[in-house]
Amino acid sequence: MREEPRSGCAINAAVEVLGDPWTLIVLRDVIFGGRRHFRELMTRNEEGIASNVLAARLRRLVEAGLLTRDDAARRGQRGTYTLTEAGIETLPVMVALGTWGLRHRPTTPRLAVRARILADSPHLVAELMAELREIHLGVPRENHTGPSASEQLRRAYEAASG
């Protein structure tokens, strides 16, 4: 059930879905962390999201059409969250936000490394989007050779951590 935005403004329409910090953090963890289950999103979150907030954001992301949750999971079972095309298309928005954050806010090298790499690598952003489409939507990547985009980002993160 998608609600109509308060106005016809495209920025307002996007902010109504993506405008709270936890929504983007949950999407970040799905996109960059490969976290697809509630427990992973809960326990591996750097910012310490509360379980009720996480549950509400996941529900909102599903309602807004950015994630789906498999219908096979029943209460108490492990449901898997999957990005939709609209969810995958938030990646350039997150790259832009990360670039802005690098320029204007204090960051740490370990947590800023992905933003730094993606800000300077539009081709890597496109590769990561293709990888996400393959993982979440089953769309095969064409002409893929070498380490995946997520593997390259993981290696950079580990190097910055260590």
mmCIF file of C-alpha atoms in Angstrom:
data_model
loop_
_atom_site.group_PDB
_atom_site.id
_atom_site.type_symbol
_atom_site.label_atom_id
_atom_site.label_comp_id
_atom_site.label_asym_id
_atom_site.label_seq_id
_atom_site.Cartn_x
_atom_site.Cartn_y
_atom_site.Cartn_z
ATOM 1 C CA MET A 1 0.000 0.000 0.000
ATOM 2 C CA ARG A 2 1.744 3.134 -1.225
ATOM 3 C CA GLU A 3 0.500 6.432 0.073
ATOM 4 C CA GLU A 4 0.214 9.502 -2.098
ATOM 5 C CA PRO A 5 2.889 12.134 -1.317
ATOM 6 C CA ARG A 6 1.824 15.371 0.349
ATOM 7 C CA SER A 7 2.679 17.296 -2.814
ATOM 8 C CA GLY A 8 3.697 16.584 -6.383
ATOM 9 C CA CYS A 9 7.316 17.527 -5.643
ATOM 10 C CA ALA A 10 9.730 14.703 -6.550
ATOM 11 C CA ILE A 11 12.094 15.580 -3.690
ATOM 12 C CA ASN A 12 9.216 15.527 -1.206
ATOM 13 C CA ALA A 13 8.012 12.177 -2.564
ATOM 14 C CA ALA A 14 11.505 10.675 -2.079
ATOM 15 C CA VAL A 15 11.961 12.209 1.369
ATOM 16 C CA GLU A 16 8.645 10.774 2.528
ATOM 17 C CA VAL A 17 10.061 7.280 1.909
ATOM 18 C CA LEU A 18 13.772 7.794 2.584
ATOM 19 C CA GLY A 19 13.727 10.795 4.911
ATOM 20 C CA ASP A 20 14.352 9.218 8.278
ATOM 21 C CA PRO A 21 17.887 8.114 9.173
ATOM 22 C CA TRP A 22 17.014 4.529 10.094
ATOM 23 C CA THR A 23 15.491 3.798 6.693
ATOM 24 C CA LEU A 24 18.720 4.636 4.882
ATOM 25 C CA ILE A 25 20.790 2.757 7.483
ATOM 26 C CA VAL A 26 18.691 -0.384 6.973
ATOM 27 C CA LEU A 27 19.057 -0.067 3.199
ATOM 28 C CA ARG A 28 22.798 0.521 3.627
ATOM 29 C CA ASP A 29 23.123 -2.676 5.650
ATOM 30 C CA VAL A 30 21.197 -4.697 3.065
ATOM 31 C CA ILE A 31 23.113 -3.220 0.117
ATOM 32 C CA PHE A 32 26.641 -3.043 1.493
ATOM 33 C CA GLY A 33 26.494 -5.596 4.283
ATOM 34 C CA GLY A 34 24.538 -8.296 2.479
ATOM 35 C CA ARG A 35 22.283 -8.551 5.527
ATOM 36 C CA ARG A 36 18.948 -10.013 4.565
ATOM 37 C CA HIS A 37 17.479 -11.312 7.834
ATOM 38 C CA PHE A 38 16.108 -9.424 10.822
ATOM 39 C CA ARG A 39 18.644 -10.888 13.263
ATOM 40 C CA GLU A 40 21.612 -9.955 11.040
ATOM 41 C CA LEU A 41 20.299 -6.434 10.601
ATOM 42 C CA MET A 42 19.758 -6.167 14.352
ATOM 43 C CA THR A 43 23.025 -7.583 15.675
ATOM 44 C CA ARG A 44 25.469 -6.330 13.040
ATOM 45 C CA ASN A 45 24.282 -2.710 12.935
ATOM 46 C CA GLU A 46 27.018 -0.163 13.830
ATOM 47 C CA GLU A 47 24.511 2.376 15.152
ATOM 48 C CA GLY A 48 22.627 0.127 17.573
ATOM 49 C CA ILE A 49 19.126 0.148 16.091
ATOM 50 C CA ALA A 50 16.369 -0.941 18.491
ATOM 51 C CA SER A 51 14.379 -4.030 17.496
ATOM 52 C CA ASN A 52 11.052 -2.186 17.368
ATOM 53 C CA VAL A 53 12.547 0.545 15.167
ATOM 54 C CA LEU A 54 14.096 -2.051 12.843
ATOM 55 C CA ALA A 55 10.801 -3.949 12.563
ATOM 56 C CA ALA A 56 8.950 -0.712 11.756
ATOM 57 C CA ARG A 57 11.501 0.357 9.129
ATOM 58 C CA LEU A 58 11.502 -3.042 7.445
ATOM 59 C CA ARG A 59 7.710 -2.956 7.326
ATOM 60 C CA ARG A 60 7.807 0.579 5.816
ATOM 61 C CA LEU A 61 10.417 -0.424 3.234
ATOM 62 C CA VAL A 62 8.265 -3.377 2.161
ATOM 63 C CA GLU A 63 5.139 -1.183 2.015
ATOM 64 C CA ALA A 64 7.028 1.436 -0.018
ATOM 65 C CA GLY A 65 8.195 -1.190 -2.515
ATOM 66 C CA LEU A 66 11.941 -0.997 -1.800
ATOM 67 C CA LEU A 67 12.151 -4.452 -0.206
ATOM 68 C CA THR A 68 10.129 -7.627 -0.336
ATOM 69 C CA ARG A 69 9.886 -10.226 2.413
ATOM 70 C CA ASP A 70 9.481 -13.853 1.437
ATOM 71 C CA ASP A 71 6.013 -15.149 2.139
ATOM 72 C CA ALA A 72 7.282 -18.577 3.188
ATOM 73 C CA ALA A 73 8.472 -17.221 6.535
ATOM 74 C CA ARG A 74 5.942 -17.469 9.354
ATOM 75 C CA ARG A 75 6.086 -15.791 12.739
ATOM 76 C CA GLY A 76 9.249 -16.863 14.517
ATOM 77 C CA GLN A 77 10.864 -18.142 11.336
ATOM 78 C CA ARG A 78 13.694 -16.522 9.454
ATOM 79 C CA GLY A 79 12.256 -14.225 6.792
ATOM 80 C CA THR A 80 14.526 -13.074 3.986
ATOM 81 C CA TYR A 81 14.388 -9.490 2.748
ATOM 82 C CA THR A 82 15.100 -8.849 -0.921
ATOM 83 C CA LEU A 83 15.782 -5.555 -2.653
ATOM 84 C CA THR A 84 13.427 -4.524 -5.426
ATOM 85 C CA GLU A 85 14.586 -2.523 -8.437
ATOM 86 C CA ALA A 86 13.486 0.641 -6.604
ATOM 87 C CA GLY A 87 15.590 -0.420 -3.614
ATOM 88 C CA ILE A 88 18.627 -1.074 -5.804
ATOM 89 C CA GLU A 89 18.187 2.329 -7.408
ATOM 90 C CA THR A 90 18.757 3.988 -4.010
ATOM 91 C CA LEU A 91 22.461 3.113 -4.350
ATOM 92 C CA PRO A 92 23.408 6.286 -6.290
ATOM 93 C CA VAL A 93 21.489 8.328 -3.691
ATOM 94 C CA MET A 94 23.519 6.694 -0.921
ATOM 95 C CA VAL A 95 26.744 7.287 -2.841
ATOM 96 C CA ALA A 96 25.820 10.977 -3.154
ATOM 97 C CA LEU A 97 25.001 11.178 0.566
ATOM 98 C CA GLY A 98 28.269 9.426 1.423
ATOM 99 C CA THR A 99 30.231 11.836 -0.775
ATOM 100 C CA TRP A 100 28.570 14.786 0.928
ATOM 101 C CA GLY A 101 29.302 13.248 4.341
ATOM 102 C CA LEU A 102 32.975 12.815 3.446
ATOM 103 C CA ARG A 103 33.239 16.474 2.492
ATOM 104 C CA HIS A 104 31.213 18.057 5.275
ATOM 105 C CA ARG A 105 31.036 15.770 8.333
ATOM 106 C CA PRO A 106 33.583 14.009 10.532
ATOM 107 C CA THR A 107 34.078 10.369 9.551
ATOM 108 C CA THR A 108 36.420 7.521 10.416
ATOM 109 C CA PRO A 109 38.674 5.884 7.815
ATOM 110 C CA ARG A 110 37.215 2.418 8.450
ATOM 111 C CA LEU A 111 33.584 3.468 8.033
ATOM 112 C CA ALA A 112 34.222 5.989 5.236
ATOM 113 C CA VAL A 113 36.284 3.751 2.958
ATOM 114 C CA ARG A 114 33.334 2.502 0.891
ATOM 115 C CA ALA A 115 32.015 6.035 0.387
ATOM 116 C CA ARG A 116 35.479 7.220 -0.658
ATOM 117 C CA ILE A 117 35.902 4.420 -3.228
ATOM 118 C CA LEU A 118 32.395 4.728 -4.674
ATOM 119 C CA ALA A 119 32.615 8.540 -4.910
ATOM 120 C CA ASP A 120 35.559 8.153 -7.288
ATOM 121 C CA SER A 121 34.320 5.078 -9.200
ATOM 122 C CA PRO A 122 31.056 5.459 -11.130
ATOM 123 C CA HIS A 123 31.818 2.197 -12.946
ATOM 124 C CA LEU A 124 32.024 0.405 -9.576
ATOM 125 C CA VAL A 125 28.605 1.818 -8.638
ATOM 126 C CA ALA A 126 27.195 0.412 -11.885
ATOM 127 C CA GLU A 127 28.909 -2.932 -11.222
ATOM 128 C CA LEU A 128 27.487 -3.066 -7.698
ATOM 129 C CA MET A 129 23.994 -2.322 -8.999
ATOM 130 C CA ALA A 130 24.347 -5.154 -11.535
ATOM 131 C CA GLU A 131 25.560 -7.459 -8.761
ATOM 132 C CA LEU A 132 22.599 -6.514 -6.560
ATOM 133 C CA ARG A 133 20.214 -7.188 -9.462
ATOM 134 C CA GLU A 134 21.728 -10.644 -9.836
ATOM 135 C CA ILE A 135 21.567 -11.446 -6.112
ATOM 136 C CA HIS A 136 18.142 -9.974 -5.369
ATOM 137 C CA LEU A 137 16.273 -10.123 -8.688
ATOM 138 C CA GLY A 138 17.961 -13.044 -10.458
ATOM 139 C CA VAL A 139 19.115 -10.895 -13.389
ATOM 140 C CA PRO A 140 22.427 -12.341 -14.627
ATOM 141 C CA ARG A 141 25.380 -9.981 -14.998
ATOM 142 C CA GLU A 142 26.924 -9.700 -18.435
ATOM 143 C CA ASN A 143 30.659 -9.992 -19.063
ATOM 144 C CA HIS A 144 31.622 -10.149 -15.407
ATOM 145 C CA THR A 145 35.242 -11.057 -14.679
ATOM 146 C CA GLY A 146 37.446 -10.592 -11.631
ATOM 147 C CA PRO A 147 36.365 -9.849 -8.084
ATOM 148 C CA SER A 148 32.816 -8.602 -7.596
ATOM 149 C CA ALA A 149 32.118 -5.012 -6.622
ATOM 150 C CA SER A 150 31.045 -6.112 -3.139
ATOM 151 C CA GLU A 151 34.254 -8.147 -2.791
ATOM 152 C CA GLN A 152 36.346 -5.119 -3.750
ATOM 153 C CA LEU A 153 34.515 -2.986 -1.179
ATOM 154 C CA ARG A 154 34.833 -5.710 1.475
ATOM 155 C CA ARG A 155 38.579 -5.959 0.926
ATOM 156 C CA ALA A 156 38.972 -2.176 1.186
ATOM 157 C CA TYR A 157 36.915 -2.153 4.397
ATOM 158 C CA GLU A 158 39.008 -4.945 5.911
ATOM 159 C CA ALA A 159 42.254 -3.185 4.930
ATOM 160 C CA ALA A 160 41.017 0.024 6.590
ATOM 161 C CA SER A 161 39.996 -1.942 9.692
ATOM 162 C CA GLY A 162 43.203 -3.712 10.165
#
